[in-house]
Short mmCIF file of C-alpha atoms in Angstrom, two decimals:
data_model
loop_
_atom_site.label_atom_id
_atom_site.label_comp_id
_atom_site.label_asym_id
_atom_site.label_seq_id
_atom_site.Cartn_x
_atom_site.Cartn_y
_atom_site.Cartn_z
CA MET A 5 103.85 93.32 119.98
CA ASN A 6 100.10 93.58 119.57
CA ASN A 7 99.61 96.35 122.07
CA THR A 8 98.47 98.68 119.27
CA THR A 9 95.87 96.32 117.85
CA ASP A 10 94.55 94.33 120.82
CA ARG A 11 92.64 97.01 122.69
CA PRO A 12 92.68 100.41 121.01
CA MET A 13 92.97 103.04 123.73
CA VAL A 14 91.77 106.49 122.76
CA ILE A 15 94.03 109.23 124.11
CA GLN A 16 94.22 112.99 123.76
CA PHE A 17 97.28 114.83 122.45
CA TYR A 18 97.99 118.38 121.31
CA CYS A 19 98.94 119.79 117.92
CA ASP A 20 99.90 123.50 117.99
CA GLY A 21 98.19 123.58 121.40
CA GLU A 22 94.85 122.24 120.15
CA PRO A 23 93.55 118.93 121.51
CA PHE A 24 93.11 115.94 119.15
CA PRO A 25 92.06 112.34 119.71
CA GLY A 26 94.40 109.49 118.78
CA ILE A 27 94.81 105.78 119.32
CA ASN A 28 97.61 105.10 121.78
CA GLY A 29 100.74 103.93 119.96
CA GLU A 30 99.76 104.81 116.40
CA PRO A 31 101.98 107.29 114.55
CA VAL A 32 101.19 110.99 115.12
CA ALA A 33 100.60 111.47 111.38
CA MET A 34 97.84 108.83 111.40
CA SER A 35 95.94 110.44 114.30
CA LEU A 36 96.17 113.85 112.65
CA TRP A 37 95.04 112.55 109.25
CA ARG A 38 92.02 110.87 110.86
CA SER A 39 91.06 114.25 112.32
CA GLY A 40 91.43 115.90 108.91
CA VAL A 41 94.83 117.51 109.52
CA THR A 42 96.85 116.77 106.39
CA THR A 43 99.28 119.71 106.54
CA LEU A 44 102.02 118.72 108.97
CA GLY A 45 104.30 121.68 108.32
CA TRP A 46 105.32 124.27 105.75
CA ASN A 47 108.29 124.31 103.44
CA GLU A 48 111.04 126.42 104.99
CA VAL A 49 111.73 128.37 101.79
CA THR A 50 108.44 128.61 99.91
CA GLY A 51 105.95 128.26 102.77
CA ASP A 52 104.05 125.61 100.80
CA PRO A 53 102.06 123.10 102.86
CA ARG A 54 103.70 119.68 103.28
CA GLY A 55 102.36 116.42 104.65
CA LEU A 56 102.64 112.67 104.86
CA TYR A 57 104.14 111.08 101.74
CA CYS A 58 105.78 107.67 102.27
CA ALA A 59 104.48 106.81 105.77
CA ILE A 60 107.47 104.55 106.55
CA GLY A 61 110.22 106.98 107.52
CA HIS A 62 112.03 107.20 104.18
CA CYS A 63 111.12 110.62 102.78
CA PHE A 64 111.23 112.98 105.81
CA GLU A 65 108.34 115.05 104.42
CA CYS A 66 106.36 114.74 107.69
CA ARG A 67 108.94 116.38 109.98
CA MET A 68 107.36 117.91 113.11
CA MET A 69 108.51 119.12 116.50
CA ILE A 70 107.52 116.33 118.87
CA ASP A 71 108.33 116.06 122.58
CA GLY A 72 110.34 119.26 122.22
CA VAL A 73 112.62 117.85 119.51
CA ARG A 74 112.54 119.27 115.98
CA ASP A 75 112.44 117.23 112.76
CA GLN A 76 110.90 114.08 114.20
CA ARG A 77 109.18 111.90 111.63
CA ALA A 78 105.45 112.05 112.43
CA CYS A 79 104.86 108.85 110.42
CA LEU A 80 107.00 106.87 112.90
CA TYR A 81 106.46 108.67 116.20
CA PRO A 82 103.89 106.89 118.43
CA VAL A 83 101.22 109.13 119.89
CA ARG A 84 100.39 108.99 123.62
CA GLU A 85 98.28 110.80 126.21
CA GLY A 86 99.30 114.44 126.56
CA LEU A 87 101.92 114.39 123.78
CA GLU A 88 102.71 117.84 122.36
CA VAL A 89 103.44 118.21 118.66
CA PHE A 90 104.02 121.37 116.64
CA ARG A 91 104.05 122.09 112.94
CA GLN A 92 107.34 123.62 111.81
CA THR A 93 107.71 126.75 109.75
CA VAL A 94 111.34 127.85 109.96
CA PRO A 95 114.55 126.20 108.74
CA THR A 96 116.61 124.13 111.07
CA GLY A 97 120.36 123.69 111.34
CA LEU A 98 120.96 126.34 108.69
CA GLY A 99 121.51 129.28 111.02
CA GLU A 100 119.43 132.44 110.77
CA PRO A 101 118.13 133.09 107.25
CA MET B 18 125.94 96.99 123.61
CA ALA B 19 127.90 94.00 122.33
CA VAL B 20 126.19 91.12 120.53
CA GLU B 21 127.22 88.34 118.22
CA VAL B 22 124.86 89.42 115.43
CA ALA B 23 123.10 92.65 114.59
CA VAL B 24 120.10 92.33 112.28
CA VAL B 25 119.07 95.60 110.67
CA GLY B 26 115.41 95.56 109.67
CA ALA B 27 112.53 93.69 111.31
CA GLY B 28 110.54 92.91 108.18
CA PRO B 29 110.01 89.39 106.84
CA ALA B 30 113.70 88.78 106.02
CA GLY B 31 115.11 90.27 109.24
CA LEU B 32 112.55 88.51 111.45
CA ALA B 33 113.21 85.18 109.74
CA ALA B 34 116.97 85.66 110.19
CA ALA B 35 116.64 86.72 113.84
CA GLY B 36 114.43 83.69 114.57
CA GLU B 37 117.01 81.28 113.16
CA LEU B 38 119.89 83.03 114.91
CA GLY B 39 117.97 83.01 118.20
CA ALA B 40 117.32 79.30 117.79
CA ALA B 41 121.06 78.77 117.23
CA GLY B 42 121.67 80.41 120.60
CA PHE B 43 123.32 83.63 119.47
CA ARG B 44 123.03 86.97 121.20
CA VAL B 45 121.24 89.12 118.61
CA ALA B 46 120.25 92.78 118.36
CA LEU B 47 117.23 93.21 116.09
CA ILE B 48 117.03 96.85 115.02
CA ASP B 49 114.24 98.68 113.20
CA GLU B 50 113.21 102.32 112.97
CA TYR B 51 109.48 101.52 112.91
CA PRO B 52 107.65 101.20 116.27
CA ILE B 53 106.10 97.84 115.29
CA PRO B 54 107.98 94.85 113.82
CA GLY B 55 106.81 93.24 110.59
CA GLY B 56 107.96 95.76 108.01
CA ARG B 57 105.77 95.96 104.92
CA LEU B 58 104.17 92.62 105.73
CA LEU B 59 101.88 94.56 108.05
CA GLY B 60 99.76 96.05 105.28
CA GLN B 61 99.72 93.12 102.86
CA ARG B 62 96.38 91.49 102.20
CA TYR B 63 95.93 89.89 98.80
CA HIS B 64 93.66 87.32 97.24
CA TRP B 65 95.77 84.57 95.85
CA LYS B 66 94.61 81.29 94.30
CA ASN B 67 91.32 81.32 96.27
CA LEU B 68 93.32 82.03 99.41
CA VAL B 69 94.03 85.25 101.22
CA TRP B 70 97.63 86.26 101.82
CA ASP B 71 97.39 87.85 105.27
CA GLY B 72 100.64 89.71 105.86
CA LYS B 73 99.68 90.82 109.36
CA GLN B 74 99.15 87.20 110.38
CA GLN B 75 102.47 86.20 108.75
CA ALA B 76 104.22 88.98 110.67
CA GLU B 77 102.69 87.85 113.97
CA THR B 78 103.91 84.30 113.40
CA LEU B 79 107.45 85.51 112.65
CA VAL B 80 107.43 87.88 115.64
CA ASP B 81 106.16 85.18 118.03
CA ASN B 82 108.94 82.89 116.81
CA VAL B 83 111.60 85.51 117.57
CA ARG B 84 110.05 86.34 120.97
CA GLN B 85 110.70 82.86 122.33
CA TRP B 86 114.48 83.52 122.16
CA HIS B 87 115.46 85.73 125.06
CA GLU B 88 118.92 86.29 123.64
CA VAL B 89 117.35 88.41 120.90
CA ARG B 90 117.20 92.04 122.02
CA TRP B 91 114.59 94.21 120.31
CA LEU B 92 115.79 97.69 119.41
CA LEU B 93 112.76 99.29 117.76
CA GLN B 94 112.31 102.98 116.92
CA ARG B 95 116.03 103.30 116.19
CA SER B 96 117.69 104.10 112.88
CA VAL B 97 121.15 102.78 111.96
CA TYR B 98 122.98 105.77 110.50
CA ASP B 99 126.51 104.39 110.36
CA LEU B 100 128.21 101.05 109.98
CA GLU B 101 131.97 100.77 110.49
CA ARG B 102 134.61 98.11 110.98
CA ALA B 103 135.47 97.54 114.64
CA PRO B 104 138.14 95.29 116.17
CA SER B 105 135.53 92.66 116.97
CA GLY B 106 133.62 92.96 113.71
CA TRP B 107 131.28 95.89 113.15
CA ALA B 108 130.09 98.97 114.99
CA LEU B 109 126.56 100.23 114.24
CA SER B 110 125.61 103.77 115.23
CA LEU B 111 122.01 104.25 116.33
CA ASN B 112 119.73 107.27 116.51
CA PRO B 113 118.22 107.86 118.98
CA GLY B 114 120.81 106.15 121.18
CA ASP B 115 120.27 103.84 124.14
CA PRO B 116 122.48 102.20 123.09
CA SER B 117 124.20 104.67 120.78
CA VAL B 118 126.54 101.98 119.40
CA VAL B 119 125.97 98.27 118.90
CA TYR B 120 129.09 96.14 118.45
CA ALA B 121 128.49 92.95 116.51
CA GLN B 122 130.72 90.20 115.16
CA ALA B 123 128.43 89.82 112.16
CA VAL B 124 125.71 91.95 110.61
CA VAL B 125 122.64 90.99 108.60
CA VAL B 126 121.34 93.88 106.50
CA ALA B 127 117.62 93.44 105.86
CA THR B 128 116.62 97.02 105.11
CA GLY B 129 114.15 96.13 102.37
CA ALA B 130 113.03 98.32 99.53
CA THR B 131 111.87 101.86 99.03
CA GLU B 132 109.29 103.34 96.68
CA VAL B 133 110.39 105.15 93.57
CA PRO B 134 108.56 108.46 93.24
CA ILE B 135 107.16 109.85 89.98
CA PRO B 136 107.52 113.61 89.81
CA LEU B 137 104.31 115.42 88.86
CA VAL B 138 103.43 119.11 88.77
CA ASN B 139 102.28 120.08 92.30
CA TRP B 140 103.22 116.73 93.81
CA THR B 141 104.32 118.21 97.14
CA LEU B 142 100.69 118.99 98.05
CA PRO B 143 99.38 117.16 101.13
CA GLY B 144 97.25 114.29 99.83
CA VAL B 145 99.86 113.10 97.34
CA LEU B 146 101.07 109.78 98.71
CA ALA B 147 103.39 106.97 97.79
CA VAL B 148 101.05 104.08 97.02
CA GLY B 149 102.55 102.12 99.93
CA ALA B 150 101.57 104.94 102.30
CA ALA B 151 97.93 104.48 101.32
CA GLN B 152 98.34 100.79 102.11
CA VAL B 153 99.85 101.47 105.54
CA MET B 154 97.09 103.96 106.38
CA THR B 155 94.24 101.73 105.28
CA ALA B 156 95.40 98.27 106.26
CA VAL B 157 97.49 98.94 109.38
CA TYR B 158 95.76 101.90 111.02
CA GLY B 159 92.26 101.95 109.51
CA VAL B 160 92.71 105.52 108.31
CA ALA B 161 91.16 106.16 104.88
CA PRO B 162 93.52 108.20 102.68
CA GLY B 163 90.42 109.89 101.23
CA ARG B 164 87.05 109.27 99.62
CA ARG B 165 88.13 108.98 96.01
CA GLY B 166 91.67 108.78 94.75
CA VAL B 167 93.70 107.97 91.68
CA VAL B 168 96.83 105.87 91.23
CA VAL B 169 99.55 107.16 88.90
CA GLY B 170 101.87 104.43 87.64
CA ALA B 171 101.08 100.80 86.79
CA ASN B 172 103.24 98.07 88.34
CA PRO B 173 102.76 94.96 90.52
CA LEU B 174 102.75 97.04 93.71
CA SER B 175 100.22 99.61 92.52
CA PHE B 176 97.87 96.91 91.20
CA ALA B 177 97.99 94.96 94.46
CA ILE B 178 97.45 98.04 96.63
CA ALA B 179 94.69 99.45 94.39
CA GLU B 180 92.86 96.17 94.90
CA GLU B 181 93.33 96.48 98.66
CA LEU B 182 92.03 100.06 98.67
CA LEU B 183 88.87 99.09 96.76
CA GLU B 184 88.28 96.27 99.19
CA ALA B 185 88.57 98.74 102.07
CA GLY B 186 85.78 100.80 100.49
CA VAL B 187 87.95 103.57 99.07
CA LYS B 188 86.87 104.69 95.59
CA LEU B 189 89.42 105.00 92.80
CA ALA B 190 89.36 106.84 89.48
CA GLY B 191 91.60 104.00 88.32
CA ILE B 192 95.26 103.49 87.56
CA VAL B 193 96.54 106.02 85.04
CA MET B 194 99.94 106.25 83.39
CA ALA B 195 102.81 108.50 84.35
CA PRO B 196 103.64 111.12 81.74
CA GLY B 197 106.08 109.44 79.35
CA SER B 198 109.62 110.53 80.08
CA GLU B 199 112.89 109.31 78.70
CA ASN B 200 114.66 111.21 81.47
CA VAL B 201 113.08 109.33 84.35
CA ASP B 202 114.30 105.79 83.80
CA VAL B 203 111.68 104.17 86.07
CA VAL B 204 108.97 105.66 83.87
CA GLY B 205 110.29 105.67 80.33
CA SER B 206 108.01 106.15 77.34
CA LEU B 207 104.36 105.16 77.45
CA ASP B 208 105.18 102.05 75.45
CA ASP B 209 107.87 101.14 78.01
CA GLN B 210 105.13 101.34 80.66
CA TRP B 211 102.78 99.21 78.56
CA GLN B 212 105.47 96.59 78.00
CA ARG B 213 105.94 96.28 81.74
CA ILE B 214 102.19 95.82 82.27
CA VAL B 215 102.08 93.09 79.64
CA GLY B 216 105.00 91.35 81.37
CA LEU B 217 103.27 91.31 84.76
CA ARG B 218 102.49 88.07 86.50
CA GLY B 219 99.54 88.65 88.84
CA GLY B 220 98.23 85.82 90.97
CA GLY B 221 95.94 83.53 89.03
CA ALA B 222 93.58 85.67 87.03
CA TRP B 223 95.38 88.14 84.86
CA PRO B 224 92.79 89.02 82.19
CA LEU B 225 95.48 90.32 79.90
CA ARG B 226 97.11 86.91 79.92
CA THR B 227 95.57 85.72 76.66
CA LEU B 228 95.75 89.11 74.98
CA GLY B 229 99.13 89.64 76.60
CA ARG B 230 100.67 86.91 74.46
CA TYR B 231 99.90 88.95 71.33
CA MET B 232 100.85 92.19 72.99
CA THR B 233 104.50 91.26 72.93
CA HIS B 234 104.23 92.46 69.33
CA ALA B 235 104.74 96.20 69.47
CA TRP B 236 102.03 97.18 66.97
CA VAL B 237 99.37 94.96 68.60
CA ARG B 238 100.24 96.32 72.02
CA GLN B 239 100.27 99.93 70.87
CA PHE B 240 96.99 99.55 68.97
CA LEU B 241 95.12 97.87 71.86
CA MET B 242 96.50 100.07 74.61
CA SER B 243 95.93 103.35 72.78
CA HIS B 244 92.38 102.36 71.77
CA ALA B 245 91.25 101.31 75.25
CA PRO B 246 88.15 103.18 76.47
CA LYS B 247 88.87 106.45 78.28
CA SER B 248 87.34 105.01 81.46
CA GLY B 249 89.75 102.08 81.27
CA VAL B 250 89.52 98.30 81.36
CA PRO B 251 88.78 96.39 84.57
CA ILE B 252 91.63 94.21 85.84
CA ARG B 253 90.67 92.34 88.98
CA GLY B 254 88.24 95.12 89.84
CA VAL B 255 90.75 97.92 89.25
CA ARG B 256 90.29 100.16 86.21
CA LEU B 257 93.51 100.37 84.22
CA ARG B 258 93.48 103.42 81.94
CA PRO B 259 96.43 102.75 79.63
CA ASN B 260 95.98 105.76 77.34
CA VAL B 261 95.36 108.31 80.07
CA VAL B 262 98.29 110.14 81.66
CA ALA B 263 98.39 112.35 84.75
CA THR B 264 99.83 115.77 83.97
CA ALA B 265 99.35 117.70 87.24
CA VAL B 266 97.93 117.57 90.73
CA GLU B 267 95.31 120.20 91.52
CA GLY B 268 94.66 122.00 94.80
CA THR B 269 96.11 124.72 97.03
CA GLU B 270 96.00 123.52 100.66
CA ARG B 271 95.54 119.87 99.75
CA VAL B 272 94.63 117.69 96.77
CA THR B 273 91.28 118.52 95.19
CA GLY B 274 91.73 117.02 91.74
CA ILE B 275 93.94 115.49 89.10
CA ARG B 276 94.61 116.85 85.63
CA LEU B 277 94.49 114.03 83.09
CA ALA B 278 95.13 113.82 79.36
CA ARG B 279 94.55 111.28 76.67
CA ILE B 280 97.38 110.51 74.34
CA ALA B 281 97.21 110.18 70.59
CA ASP B 282 97.87 106.66 69.42
CA HIS B 283 100.53 107.38 66.84
CA ASP B 284 103.09 109.51 68.65
CA GLU B 285 102.13 109.56 72.34
CA SER B 286 101.43 113.29 72.11
CA ILE B 287 98.75 114.72 74.37
CA ARG B 288 95.37 115.05 72.64
CA GLU B 289 92.90 116.42 75.17
CA GLY B 290 92.99 117.37 78.81
CA TRP B 291 90.42 117.40 81.59
CA SER B 292 90.19 117.39 85.40
CA GLU B 293 88.68 114.75 87.67
CA PRO B 294 87.86 115.39 91.33
CA VAL B 295 89.96 113.30 93.73
CA ASP B 296 91.04 113.98 97.31
CA PHE B 297 94.21 111.92 97.20
CA VAL B 298 96.74 110.86 94.58
CA CYS B 299 98.97 107.79 94.86
CA VAL B 300 102.17 107.89 92.86
CA SER B 301 103.97 104.64 92.17
CA GLY B 302 107.20 104.18 90.27
CA GLY B 303 107.69 100.72 91.75
CA LEU B 304 110.11 99.47 94.39
CA ARG B 305 113.87 99.65 94.59
CA PRO B 306 116.30 97.97 97.04
CA VAL B 307 117.65 100.30 99.75
CA PRO B 308 121.42 100.53 99.15
CA ASP B 309 122.36 102.99 101.95
CA LEU B 310 124.15 100.70 104.39
CA PHE B 311 125.95 98.87 101.58
CA ARG B 312 127.35 102.15 100.32
CA ILE B 313 128.38 103.24 103.83
CA ALA B 314 130.18 99.91 104.37
CA ARG B 315 131.78 100.11 100.88
CA VAL B 316 130.22 96.85 99.80
CA LYS B 317 130.66 95.91 96.14
CA THR B 318 127.31 96.47 94.41
CA ALA B 319 125.93 96.06 90.90
CA TRP B 320 122.99 97.50 88.98
CA VAL B 321 120.72 94.56 88.16
CA PRO B 322 117.48 95.71 86.46
CA GLU B 323 115.73 92.35 86.99
CA LEU B 324 116.27 92.73 90.75
CA SER B 325 114.93 96.31 90.50
CA GLY B 326 118.09 98.27 91.20
CA GLU B 327 121.47 98.47 92.90
CA VAL B 328 122.17 95.31 94.89
CA PRO B 329 125.21 93.97 96.73
CA VAL B 330 127.24 91.26 95.03
CA ILE B 331 126.71 88.38 97.46
CA SER B 332 127.90 84.83 97.89
CA PRO B 333 125.33 82.00 97.79
CA TRP B 334 125.41 82.28 101.62
CA GLY B 335 124.35 85.92 101.44
CA GLU B 336 127.74 87.35 102.42
CA THR B 337 128.69 90.66 100.80
CA SER B 338 132.18 91.63 99.65
CA GLN B 339 132.81 92.75 103.26
CA THR B 340 133.57 89.86 105.59
CA GLY B 341 130.92 89.25 108.22
CA LEU B 342 128.40 91.53 106.52
CA PHE B 343 125.44 89.60 105.14
CA ALA B 344 122.44 90.82 103.15
CA VAL B 345 118.95 89.34 102.77
CA GLY B 346 115.44 90.26 101.66
CA ASN B 347 114.37 93.06 99.35
CA ALA B 348 117.69 94.84 99.96
CA ILE B 349 119.22 92.27 97.59
CA GLY B 350 116.39 92.38 95.02
CA VAL B 351 112.69 93.20 95.04
CA GLU B 352 110.70 89.98 95.42
CA SER B 353 107.73 88.75 97.43
CA ALA B 354 107.76 88.27 101.22
CA LEU B 355 107.93 84.47 100.80
CA VAL B 356 111.29 84.84 99.07
CA ALA B 357 112.47 87.36 101.68
CA ILE B 358 111.68 84.90 104.49
CA ALA B 359 113.61 82.09 102.76
CA GLN B 360 116.54 84.47 102.20
CA GLY B 361 116.43 85.40 105.90
CA HIS B 362 116.80 81.76 106.84
CA LEU B 363 119.70 81.29 104.43
CA GLY B 364 121.49 84.41 105.69
CA ALA B 365 121.13 83.22 109.29
CA HIS B 366 122.63 79.86 108.36
CA GLY B 367 125.49 81.66 106.60
CA VAL B 368 126.12 83.82 109.69
CA THR B 369 125.99 80.72 111.91
CA ARG B 370 128.68 79.04 109.79
CA TYR B 371 130.74 82.24 109.74
CA LEU B 372 130.66 82.67 113.53
CA ARG B 373 131.41 79.01 114.16
CA GLY B 374 134.33 79.05 111.74
CA GLN B 375 132.65 76.48 109.48
CA SER B 376 133.06 76.32 105.73
CA LEU B 377 131.15 78.83 103.62
CA ASP B 378 131.71 76.71 100.51
CA TYR B 379 128.89 77.81 98.26
CA ARG B 380 127.91 74.25 97.29
CA LEU B 381 126.78 73.74 100.90
CA ALA B 382 124.18 76.48 100.41
CA GLU B 383 122.33 74.44 97.78
CA PRO B 384 119.47 73.18 100.05
CA ASP B 385 118.72 76.72 101.27
CA GLN B 386 119.05 78.11 97.75
CA HIS B 387 116.61 75.47 96.58
CA ARG B 388 114.09 76.64 99.20
CA ILE B 389 114.45 80.21 97.95
CA GLN B 390 113.78 79.03 94.40
CA LEU B 391 110.66 77.15 95.57
CA ALA B 392 109.43 80.27 97.36
CA ARG B 393 110.06 82.24 94.17
CA GLU B 394 107.93 79.83 92.15
CA GLN B 395 105.13 79.87 94.75
CA SER B 396 105.02 83.65 95.08
CA PRO B 397 101.75 85.40 94.30
CA ILE B 398 103.54 88.35 92.72
CA ALA B 399 106.64 88.50 90.53
CA PHE B 400 108.00 92.03 90.63
CA HIS B 401 109.98 91.49 87.45
CA PRO B 402 109.24 88.91 84.75
CA LYS B 403 112.93 87.96 84.47
CA ILE B 404 113.94 87.71 88.15
CA GLY B 405 115.66 84.38 87.47
CA GLN B 406 118.00 86.08 85.01
CA GLY B 407 118.86 88.73 87.60
CA VAL B 408 119.68 86.09 90.18
CA GLU B 409 121.91 84.29 87.64
CA HIS B 410 123.61 87.55 86.75
CA LEU B 411 124.36 88.26 90.41
CA ARG B 412 125.74 84.76 90.87
CA ALA B 413 128.01 85.22 87.85
CA LEU B 414 129.27 88.51 89.31
CA PHE B 415 130.06 86.72 92.57
CA LEU B 416 132.00 83.93 90.83
CA GLU B 417 133.84 86.56 88.82
CA SER B 418 134.79 88.36 92.06
CA LEU B 419 136.28 85.11 93.40
CA GLY B 420 138.65 85.06 90.45
CA ALA B 421 139.64 88.68 90.96
CA PRO B 422 142.93 89.25 92.78
#
């Protein structure tokens, strides 16, 4: 289970199409924070910036579209070479506003 | 997938339980939504009686122990979102699937605790973090939450993590109080917060220990706390600012500062306000057991303040009011990892007896219960000064439930 700590492997992934470095296996939110990206999405109603809060999957504040699936928790999702993540701006599952 | 036991949560309690169940030869599914096992042990690193409590090392030992049992299947990165009775015992629904359902004859719930938030003006800004998040970032991934932060809310968890952050080279403007609120029960009035600080047991060198004895008197406590210097008093390197409250988070795209205020000593009213530059804010209302799966399974629960929240009424073997459903670790009361590990062992022994049709007479649990008590006494941190009373209360509720028709 030490594959994330034994030999850190630097990979490249994409957020909103822009390349970012990350350490293979660490959560997406950690790689983005290290690169200075703290806004992981915008509130669906107010448009306010939202980001990491609890970092252990409880609060769902860090929802992003990852691997083509919406509302994935960026604090849990392991980053890997070529992974595509997107910041979300529109409501989900609520139909058209 | 069909197994004999499903363990939900791969933190200290779940890993300890899975290790014992593996050793007993059972087919086990060990489920956790995090990609790495270890739970909150992973970030723990505390100085304790001239020793260092190295949670990461503890986690590795527990994980290695489980790994030697090939009948334990690891199901990481999966959340359990439903728990229902099935003909053979229980059916657990997983997301994402693969497998989508795990059938188990017995279940051990080891879902741990969650952090209680403290609402502050502007607290949805990126850069406002649960104090545990700052710990995960710093200690597990080597990501600094910022250059200089502030911790809002004083409790055993925030003290321990503030110490860890300082050691990692992160600067802190100290630990300030949450705005006094009678409506938010985890916060309460400022004096409620002070009383909890005075009641803290921190490993070995609590400088308030001598003063703390006198601070059980309300007027002594209120006088000393309200007359502390604005910059605070150092407690194990962390500046506690007992008469400074956070009133708002500042910033537009992310945190740029914190609005603070000093309170008047006589009525806790706000006397002056000012801003301090910080690039992250940790809020900490303490820890609370996660009751979700107990509610879904309609387990009988009780509100036990000394155990930090709503906990299942369990037998001395860890069995809940639902047959074959056991509970261990912080999910049954917030305590240190040492206690959680001992509870994991006890729960596994209870499950073993249950599956083998052996007696679950509670007197037989005495040796395991004794080990839990020893762990409690040896723990570096007591999350509540009266944990023993909470445990007794829960035991009384269990005995009462035996008498119920």
